[in-house]
Amino acid sequence: MTYDILIIGGGINGCAIAREAALNGLSVLLVEKDDLASHTSSASTKLIHGGLRYLESYEFRLVHEALHERERLMRAAPHLIRPMKFVLPHDNAVRPWWMVRAGLFLYDLLGGRSSLPKSRGLRDGDALYRAPLRGEKRGFVYADAWVDDARLTLAMAVDAAQMGAQIATRTALTSATRTLKGWRATLSDGRSVEARALVNAAGPWVPRVATLLDAEPGPGLRLVKGSHIVVDRLYDGEHAYILQQPDRRIVFAVPWLHRYTAIGTTDVPVDTPEQAVIGEDEIAYLIAASNRAFFTQVARSDVRHVWSGVRALVDDGADEARTVTRDYSLVIDDDGAPVLTVYGGKITTARALGEDALRRLAEVLGLPLSDSSRNRPLPGGDATDFESLLSRIRDRYPFLGAMRAERMAHAYGTQLFDMLDRVSNVAGMGTDLGGGLTEIELRWMRDREWARTVDDVLWRRSKLGMAVDDAARERINALLAEPTQA
Ligand SMILES: Cc1cc2nc3c(=O)[nH]c(=O)nc-3n(C[C@H](O)[C@H](O)[C@H](O)COP(=O)(O)OP(=O)(O)OC[C@H]3O[C@@H](n4cnc5c(N)ncnc54)[C@H](O)[C@@H]3O)c2cc1C
């Protein structure tokens, strides 16, 4: 069989393209050398946002598109994406008041008729927002959204697979040659497959895959590492802070799993994707940023968890890593056998990138497009809003308990009704493996979400990695090794 397209890379961009292609009836194979979202797409700050600070680099089109995508994604996946208030303490030494006010006004304007509230100044009555702050208590409040980045990637892959796309994890593209009809590719599982077109969506590995394909070099890429630290919760409330730094960068402090605060990110130029490991200098920088802002002081020993990712940014010649564009660029090399390469991008704009990529591929393949994911819910997202979904879940499955009901409702949305279809009590969910994870959920992840290892389960499909011990890891590992029933 010859696939219409072979996609290399199971990050958010590859999965978004697979979804759009499957929706339009194309035959698709996506190969991912590790787990879906195992690299940059699970290492982001997890914001669905326009990017307030991109206004400083006059990236109005990017902010406009991202804000409109924010609205679409919140509708498509209300379980994975939740609105979040951002408090921006004022620092006159970094940016004058008028400039921030004007930026927020523009941000509201570019967002159009958003369902989120408009920005405003911090008020005396905003005790929850102001109390944790050490210094300046004047500032602003605006709204954006938080996302479970890895599960959003997974949701795109699940949707693509439900429409016929084949998803092969732990499968790398090792070589590819042009043929009269397109491409013949060799995969690490020993298969040789044919495709009319290839998509290089390998994120920071794009240049390496381009070398394998002998494709035309597109714009240069800059690899920029970004890291986060997690500490015990620094303040009450479900809002985030956007903290202006003396070097003009911004650092977010975001609520993380109820009990913690995640602080990030950094911008460190690196040479290879394998350098996605936090450095002590980055930890010190993020601790200093936090300690400057909040009464609750943290030390190195308070850091409970860290994560790092490498952004693959389009090289626009910017002087500093922080100002390199976060926009994407798609390049088609149609030298007989087409290959589309994805440069850059954001979690927020991945769906739009998928649509754009498919339009370009359809053009070179001479295929008509019949549909778009613009108004399509993601799996589990066909609910009017999260609160009403959660109350339905709590009513129907009281045995889940409040915490587990909320965690599972966020992770699976309306898919939970399928998972628990025949379950009427807690025993029906099987053994509790630790942290509230039960056998039924683990089997779901294994059989429907490509989970193969303990980390696939604990860090990407759930965020239970900080909640379980080694014994739980062993139980999970043993269950993953059992043969599937399907
Ligand atoms: C620190 C940080 C913070 C960020 N914060 C945000 C944010 O808050 N909001 C936002 O919208 N965006 C954010 N981003 C950007 C966003 O995370 C990225 O744009 C996005 O994840 C890129 O996805 P991708 O699919 O291009 O790359 P990846 O997720 O890296 O996927 C590429 C995949 O290709 C695979 N691959 C490579 N070579 C091969 C091969 N030969 N065969 C098969 N597979 C291969 C890799 O294993 C990898 O999984 C952030 C990024 C970073 C690093």
mmCIF file with all atom_site columns, N, CA, C and O in Angstrom, residues 34-68:
data_model
loop_
_atom_site.group_PDB
_atom_site.id
_atom_site.type_symbol
_atom_site.label_atom_id
_atom_site.label_alt_id
_atom_site.label_comp_id
_atom_site.label_asym_id
_atom_site.label_entity_id
_atom_site.label_seq_id
_atom_site.pdbx_PDB_ins_code
_atom_site.Cartn_x
_atom_site.Cartn_y
_atom_site.Cartn_z
_atom_site.occupancy
_atom_site.B_iso_or_equiv
_atom_site.pdbx_formal_charge
_atom_site.auth_seq_id
_atom_site.auth_comp_id
_atom_site.auth_asym_id
_atom_site.auth_atom_id
_atom_site.pdbx_PDB_model_num
ATOM 1   N N  . ASP A 1 34 ? 10.004 7.894  19.724 1.00 0.00 ? 34 ASP A N  1
ATOM 2   C CA . ASP A 1 34 ? 9.872  7.608  21.158 1.00 0.00 ? 34 ASP A CA 1
ATOM 3   C C  . ASP A 1 34 ? 8.380  7.495  21.486 1.00 0.00 ? 34 ASP A C  1
ATOM 4   O O  . ASP A 1 34 ? 7.673  6.748  20.848 1.00 0.00 ? 34 ASP A O  1
ATOM 5   N N  . ASP A 1 35 ? 7.925  8.252  22.476 1.00 0.00 ? 35 ASP A N  1
ATOM 6   C CA . ASP A 1 35 ? 6.487  8.279  22.775 1.00 0.00 ? 35 ASP A CA 1
ATOM 7   C C  . ASP A 1 35 ? 5.901  9.553  22.169 1.00 0.00 ? 35 ASP A C  1
ATOM 8   O O  . ASP A 1 35 ? 6.626  10.538 21.968 1.00 0.00 ? 35 ASP A O  1
ATOM 9   N N  . LEU A 1 36 ? 4.603  9.549  21.937 1.00 0.00 ? 36 LEU A N  1
ATOM 10  C CA . LEU A 1 36 ? 3.943  10.780 21.491 1.00 0.00 ? 36 LEU A CA 1
ATOM 11  C C  . LEU A 1 36 ? 4.210  11.862 22.544 1.00 0.00 ? 36 LEU A C  1
ATOM 12  O O  . LEU A 1 36 ? 4.153  11.576 23.752 1.00 0.00 ? 36 LEU A O  1
ATOM 13  N N  . ALA A 1 37 ? 4.496  13.065 22.111 1.00 0.00 ? 37 ALA A N  1
ATOM 14  C CA . ALA A 1 37 ? 4.736  14.210 23.008 1.00 0.00 ? 37 ALA A CA 1
ATOM 15  C C  . ALA A 1 37 ? 5.856  13.966 24.007 1.00 0.00 ? 37 ALA A C  1
ATOM 16  O O  . ALA A 1 37 ? 5.872  14.589 25.066 1.00 0.00 ? 37 ALA A O  1
ATOM 17  N N  . SER A 1 38 ? 6.795  13.095 23.672 1.00 0.00 ? 38 SER A N  1
ATOM 18  C CA . SER A 1 38 ? 7.810  12.817 24.702 1.00 0.00 ? 38 SER A CA 1
ATOM 19  C C  . SER A 1 38 ? 8.909  13.878 24.740 1.00 0.00 ? 38 SER A C  1
ATOM 20  O O  . SER A 1 38 ? 9.739  13.861 25.637 1.00 0.00 ? 38 SER A O  1
ATOM 21  N N  . HIS A 1 39 ? 8.901  14.812 23.797 1.00 0.00 ? 39 HIS A N  1
ATOM 22  C CA . HIS A 1 39 ? 9.957  15.837 23.820 1.00 0.00 ? 39 HIS A CA 1
ATOM 23  C C  . HIS A 1 39 ? 9.337  17.224 24.039 1.00 0.00 ? 39 HIS A C  1
ATOM 24  O O  . HIS A 1 39 ? 8.650  17.416 25.013 1.00 0.00 ? 39 HIS A O  1
ATOM 25  N N  . THR A 1 40 ? 9.515  18.138 23.081 1.00 0.00 ? 40 THR A N  1
ATOM 26  C CA . THR A 1 40 ? 9.097  19.523 23.340 1.00 0.00 ? 40 THR A CA 1
ATOM 27  C C  . THR A 1 40 ? 7.619  19.624 23.724 1.00 0.00 ? 40 THR A C  1
ATOM 28  O O  . THR A 1 40 ? 7.234  20.461 24.549 1.00 0.00 ? 40 THR A O  1
ATOM 29  N N  . SER A 1 41 ? 6.783  18.762 23.129 1.00 0.00 ? 41 SER A N  1
ATOM 30  C CA . SER A 1 41 ? 5.336  18.928 23.315 1.00 0.00 ? 41 SER A CA 1
ATOM 31  C C  . SER A 1 41 ? 4.833  18.490 24.691 1.00 0.00 ? 41 SER A C  1
ATOM 32  O O  . SER A 1 41 ? 3.634  18.586 24.962 1.00 0.00 ? 41 SER A O  1
ATOM 33  N N  . SER A 1 42 ? 5.729  18.015 25.565 1.00 0.00 ? 42 SER A N  1
ATOM 34  C CA . SER A 1 42 ? 5.301  17.832 26.956 1.00 0.00 ? 42 SER A CA 1
ATOM 35  C C  . SER A 1 42 ? 6.143  18.700 27.878 1.00 0.00 ? 42 SER A C  1
ATOM 36  O O  . SER A 1 42 ? 6.056  18.578 29.093 1.00 0.00 ? 42 SER A O  1
ATOM 37  N N  . ALA A 1 43 ? 6.987  19.551 27.295 1.00 0.00 ? 43 ALA A N  1
ATOM 38  C CA . ALA A 1 43 ? 7.924  20.320 28.123 1.00 0.00 ? 43 ALA A CA 1
ATOM 39  C C  . ALA A 1 43 ? 7.653  21.819 28.050 1.00 0.00 ? 43 ALA A C  1
ATOM 40  O O  . ALA A 1 43 ? 8.503  22.630 28.378 1.00 0.00 ? 43 ALA A O  1
ATOM 41  N N  . SER A 1 44 ? 6.454  22.183 27.608 1.00 0.00 ? 44 SER A N  1
ATOM 42  C CA . SER A 1 44 ? 6.155  23.605 27.438 1.00 0.00 ? 44 SER A CA 1
ATOM 43  C C  . SER A 1 44 ? 5.713  24.217 28.774 1.00 0.00 ? 44 SER A C  1
ATOM 44  O O  . SER A 1 44 ? 5.590  23.517 29.773 1.00 0.00 ? 44 SER A O  1
ATOM 45  N N  . THR A 1 45 ? 5.422  25.513 28.758 1.00 0.00 ? 45 THR A N  1
ATOM 46  C CA . THR A 1 45 ? 4.873  26.167 29.961 1.00 0.00 ? 45 THR A CA 1
ATOM 47  C C  . THR A 1 45 ? 3.388  25.826 30.095 1.00 0.00 ? 45 THR A C  1
ATOM 48  O O  . THR A 1 45 ? 2.769  26.087 31.098 1.00 0.00 ? 45 THR A O  1
ATOM 49  N N  . LYS A 1 46 ? 2.826  25.225 29.096 1.00 0.00 ? 46 LYS A N  1
ATOM 50  C CA . LYS A 1 46 ? 1.458  24.696 29.079 1.00 0.00 ? 46 LYS A CA 1
ATOM 51  C C  . LYS A 1 46 ? 0.421  25.828 29.037 1.00 0.00 ? 46 LYS A C  1
ATOM 52  O O  . LYS A 1 46 ? -0.613 25.757 29.677 1.00 0.00 ? 46 LYS A O  1
ATOM 53  N N  . LEU A 1 47 ? 0.727  26.844 28.251 1.00 0.00 ? 47 LEU A N  1
ATOM 54  C CA . LEU A 1 47 ? -0.221 27.948 28.112 1.00 0.00 ? 47 LEU A CA 1
ATOM 55  C C  . LEU A 1 47 ? -0.788 27.969 26.704 1.00 0.00 ? 47 LEU A C  1
ATOM 56  O O  . LEU A 1 47 ? -0.054 27.803 25.723 1.00 0.00 ? 47 LEU A O  1
ATOM 57  N N  . ILE A 1 48 ? -2.096 28.140 26.633 1.00 0.00 ? 48 ILE A N  1
ATOM 58  C CA . ILE A 1 48 ? -2.735 28.440 25.356 1.00 0.00 ? 48 ILE A CA 1
ATOM 59  C C  . ILE A 1 48 ? -2.908 29.946 25.395 1.00 0.00 ? 48 ILE A C  1
ATOM 60  O O  . ILE A 1 48 ? -3.759 30.465 26.132 1.00 0.00 ? 48 ILE A O  1
ATOM 61  N N  . HIS A 1 49 ? -2.048 30.628 24.691 1.00 0.00 ? 49 HIS A N  1
ATOM 62  C CA . HIS A 1 49 ? -2.019 32.084 24.845 1.00 0.00 ? 49 HIS A CA 1
ATOM 63  C C  . HIS A 1 49 ? -1.646 32.779 23.546 1.00 0.00 ? 49 HIS A C  1
ATOM 64  O O  . HIS A 1 49 ? -1.070 32.172 22.651 1.00 0.00 ? 49 HIS A O  1
ATOM 65  N N  . GLY A 1 50 ? -1.997 34.066 23.510 1.00 0.00 ? 50 GLY A N  1
ATOM 66  C CA . GLY A 1 50 ? -1.632 34.843 22.334 1.00 0.00 ? 50 GLY A CA 1
ATOM 67  C C  . GLY A 1 50 ? -0.152 35.172 22.377 1.00 0.00 ? 50 GLY A C  1
ATOM 68  O O  . GLY A 1 50 ? 0.488  35.331 21.344 1.00 0.00 ? 50 GLY A O  1
ATOM 69  N N  . GLY A 1 51 ? 0.383  35.280 23.620 1.00 0.00 ? 51 GLY A N  1
ATOM 70  C CA . GLY A 1 51 ? 1.782  35.676 23.784 1.00 0.00 ? 51 GLY A CA 1
ATOM 71  C C  . GLY A 1 51 ? 1.877  37.188 23.898 1.00 0.00 ? 51 GLY A C  1
ATOM 72  O O  . GLY A 1 51 ? 2.271  37.855 22.942 1.00 0.00 ? 51 GLY A O  1
ATOM 73  N N  . LEU A 1 52 ? 1.497  37.684 25.082 1.00 0.00 ? 52 LEU A N  1
ATOM 74  C CA . LEU A 1 52 ? 1.496  39.134 25.314 1.00 0.00 ? 52 LEU A CA 1
ATOM 75  C C  . LEU A 1 52 ? 2.835  39.766 24.922 1.00 0.00 ? 52 LEU A C  1
ATOM 76  O O  . LEU A 1 52 ? 2.888  40.813 24.298 1.00 0.00 ? 52 LEU A O  1
ATOM 77  N N  . ARG A 1 53 ? 3.937  39.083 25.273 1.00 0.00 ? 53 ARG A N  1
ATOM 78  C CA . ARG A 1 53 ? 5.237  39.724 25.050 1.00 0.00 ? 53 ARG A CA 1
ATOM 79  C C  . ARG A 1 53 ? 5.643  39.752 23.575 1.00 0.00 ? 53 ARG A C  1
ATOM 80  O O  . ARG A 1 53 ? 6.527  40.503 23.194 1.00 0.00 ? 53 ARG A O  1
ATOM 81  N N  . TYR A 1 54 ? 4.964  38.958 22.717 1.00 0.00 ? 54 TYR A N  1
ATOM 82  C CA . TYR A 1 54 ? 5.320  39.015 21.288 1.00 0.00 ? 54 TYR A CA 1
ATOM 83  C C  . TYR A 1 54 ? 4.898  40.365 20.683 1.00 0.00 ? 54 TYR A C  1
ATOM 84  O O  . TYR A 1 54 ? 5.355  40.729 19.599 1.00 0.00 ? 54 TYR A O  1
ATOM 85  N N  . LEU A 1 55 ? 4.019  41.077 21.385 1.00 0.00 ? 55 LEU A N  1
ATOM 86  C CA . LEU A 1 55 ? 3.607  42.392 20.876 1.00 0.00 ? 55 LEU A CA 1
ATOM 87  C C  . LEU A 1 55 ? 4.800  43.337 20.825 1.00 0.00 ? 55 LEU A C  1
ATOM 88  O O  . LEU A 1 55 ? 4.872  44.208 19.965 1.00 0.00 ? 55 LEU A O  1
ATOM 89  N N  . GLU A 1 56 ? 5.733  43.118 21.759 1.00 0.00 ? 56 GLU A N  1
ATOM 90  C CA . GLU A 1 56 ? 6.932  43.968 21.787 1.00 0.00 ? 56 GLU A CA 1
ATOM 91  C C  . GLU A 1 56 ? 7.769  43.811 20.536 1.00 0.00 ? 56 GLU A C  1
ATOM 92  O O  . GLU A 1 56 ? 8.529  44.702 20.169 1.00 0.00 ? 56 GLU A O  1
ATOM 93  N N  . SER A 1 57 ? 7.672  42.594 19.906 1.00 0.00 ? 57 SER A N  1
ATOM 94  C CA . SER A 1 57 ? 8.409  42.403 18.647 1.00 0.00 ? 57 SER A CA 1
ATOM 95  C C  . SER A 1 57 ? 7.479  42.601 17.452 1.00 0.00 ? 57 SER A C  1
ATOM 96  O O  . SER A 1 57 ? 7.760  42.093 16.372 1.00 0.00 ? 57 SER A O  1
ATOM 97  N N  . TYR A 1 58 ? 6.362  43.282 17.666 1.00 0.00 ? 58 TYR A N  1
ATOM 98  C CA . TYR A 1 58 ? 5.405  43.644 16.595 1.00 0.00 ? 58 TYR A CA 1
ATOM 99  C C  . TYR A 1 58 ? 4.844  42.421 15.878 1.00 0.00 ? 58 TYR A C  1
ATOM 100 O O  . TYR A 1 58 ? 4.518  42.484 14.689 1.00 0.00 ? 58 TYR A O  1
ATOM 101 N N  . GLU A 1 59 ? 4.721  41.284 16.572 1.00 0.00 ? 59 GLU A N  1
ATOM 102 C CA . GLU A 1 59 ? 4.210  40.069 15.907 1.00 0.00 ? 59 GLU A CA 1
ATOM 103 C C  . GLU A 1 59 ? 2.681  40.030 16.022 1.00 0.00 ? 59 GLU A C  1
ATOM 104 O O  . GLU A 1 59 ? 2.112  39.103 16.606 1.00 0.00 ? 59 GLU A O  1
ATOM 105 N N  . PHE A 1 60 ? 2.045  41.054 15.465 1.00 0.00 ? 60 PHE A N  1
ATOM 106 C CA . PHE A 1 60 ? 0.593  41.198 15.633 1.00 0.00 ? 60 PHE A CA 1
ATOM 107 C C  . PHE A 1 60 ? -0.168 40.047 14.979 1.00 0.00 ? 60 PHE A C  1
ATOM 108 O O  . PHE A 1 60 ? -1.163 39.581 15.497 1.00 0.00 ? 60 PHE A O  1
ATOM 109 N N  . ARG A 1 61 ? 0.313  39.593 13.802 1.00 0.00 ? 61 ARG A N  1
ATOM 110 C CA . ARG A 1 61 ? -0.393 38.509 13.121 1.00 0.00 ? 61 ARG A CA 1
ATOM 111 C C  . ARG A 1 61 ? -0.364 37.229 13.948 1.00 0.00 ? 61 ARG A C  1
ATOM 112 O O  . ARG A 1 61 ? -1.354 36.548 14.112 1.00 0.00 ? 61 ARG A O  1
ATOM 113 N N  . LEU A 1 62 ? 0.816  36.937 14.510 1.00 0.00 ? 62 LEU A N  1
ATOM 114 C CA . LEU A 1 62 ? 0.950  35.733 15.338 1.00 0.00 ? 62 LEU A CA 1
ATOM 115 C C  . LEU A 1 62 ? 0.031  35.820 16.567 1.00 0.00 ? 62 LEU A C  1
ATOM 116 O O  . LEU A 1 62 ? -0.690 34.868 16.881 1.00 0.00 ? 62 LEU A O  1
ATOM 117 N N  . VAL A 1 63 ? 0.017  36.973 17.218 1.00 0.00 ? 63 VAL A N  1
ATOM 118 C CA . VAL A 1 63 ? -0.811 37.115 18.427 1.00 0.00 ? 63 VAL A CA 1
ATOM 119 C C  . VAL A 1 63 ? -2.287 36.994 18.055 1.00 0.00 ? 63 VAL A C  1
ATOM 120 O O  . VAL A 1 63 ? -3.068 36.312 18.730 1.00 0.00 ? 63 VAL A O  1
ATOM 121 N N  . HIS A 1 64 ? -2.675 37.606 16.960 1.00 0.00 ? 64 HIS A N  1
ATOM 122 C CA . HIS A 1 64 ? -4.066 37.554 16.507 1.00 0.00 ? 64 HIS A CA 1
ATOM 123 C C  . HIS A 1 64 ? -4.469 36.108 16.228 1.00 0.00 ? 64 HIS A C  1
ATOM 124 O O  . HIS A 1 64 ? -5.502 35.633 16.704 1.00 0.00 ? 64 HIS A O  1
ATOM 125 N N  . GLU A 1 65 ? -3.632 35.383 15.474 1.00 0.00 ? 65 GLU A N  1
ATOM 126 C CA . GLU A 1 65 ? -3.960 33.988 15.139 1.00 0.00 ? 65 GLU A CA 1
ATOM 127 C C  . GLU A 1 65 ? -4.009 33.135 16.409 1.00 0.00 ? 65 GLU A C  1
ATOM 128 O O  . GLU A 1 65 ? -4.923 32.333 16.600 1.00 0.00 ? 65 GLU A O  1
ATOM 129 N N  . ALA A 1 66 ? -3.022 33.335 17.291 1.00 0.00 ? 66 ALA A N  1
ATOM 130 C CA . ALA A 1 66 ? -2.957 32.514 18.512 1.00 0.00 ? 66 ALA A CA 1
ATOM 131 C C  . ALA A 1 66 ? -4.176 32.782 19.401 1.00 0.00 ? 66 ALA A C  1
ATOM 132 O O  . ALA A 1 66 ? -4.736 31.856 19.993 1.00 0.00 ? 66 ALA A O  1
ATOM 133 N N  . LEU A 1 67 ? -4.612 34.032 19.484 1.00 0.00 ? 67 LEU A N  1
ATOM 134 C CA . LEU A 1 67 ? -5.778 34.330 20.336 1.00 0.00 ? 67 LEU A CA 1
ATOM 135 C C  . LEU A 1 67 ? -7.052 33.718 19.758 1.00 0.00 ? 67 LEU A C  1
ATOM 136 O O  . LEU A 1 67 ? -7.925 33.265 20.505 1.00 0.00 ? 67 LEU A O  1
ATOM 137 N N  . HIS A 1 68 ? -7.150 33.682 18.444 1.00 0.00 ? 68 HIS A N  1
ATOM 138 C CA . HIS A 1 68 ? -8.331 33.050 17.847 1.00 0.00 ? 68 HIS A CA 1
ATOM 139 C C  . HIS A 1 68 ? -8.272 31.534 18.006 1.00 0.00 ? 68 HIS A C  1
ATOM 140 O O  . HIS A 1 68 ? -9.285 30.893 18.241 1.00 0.00 ? 68 HIS A O  1
#
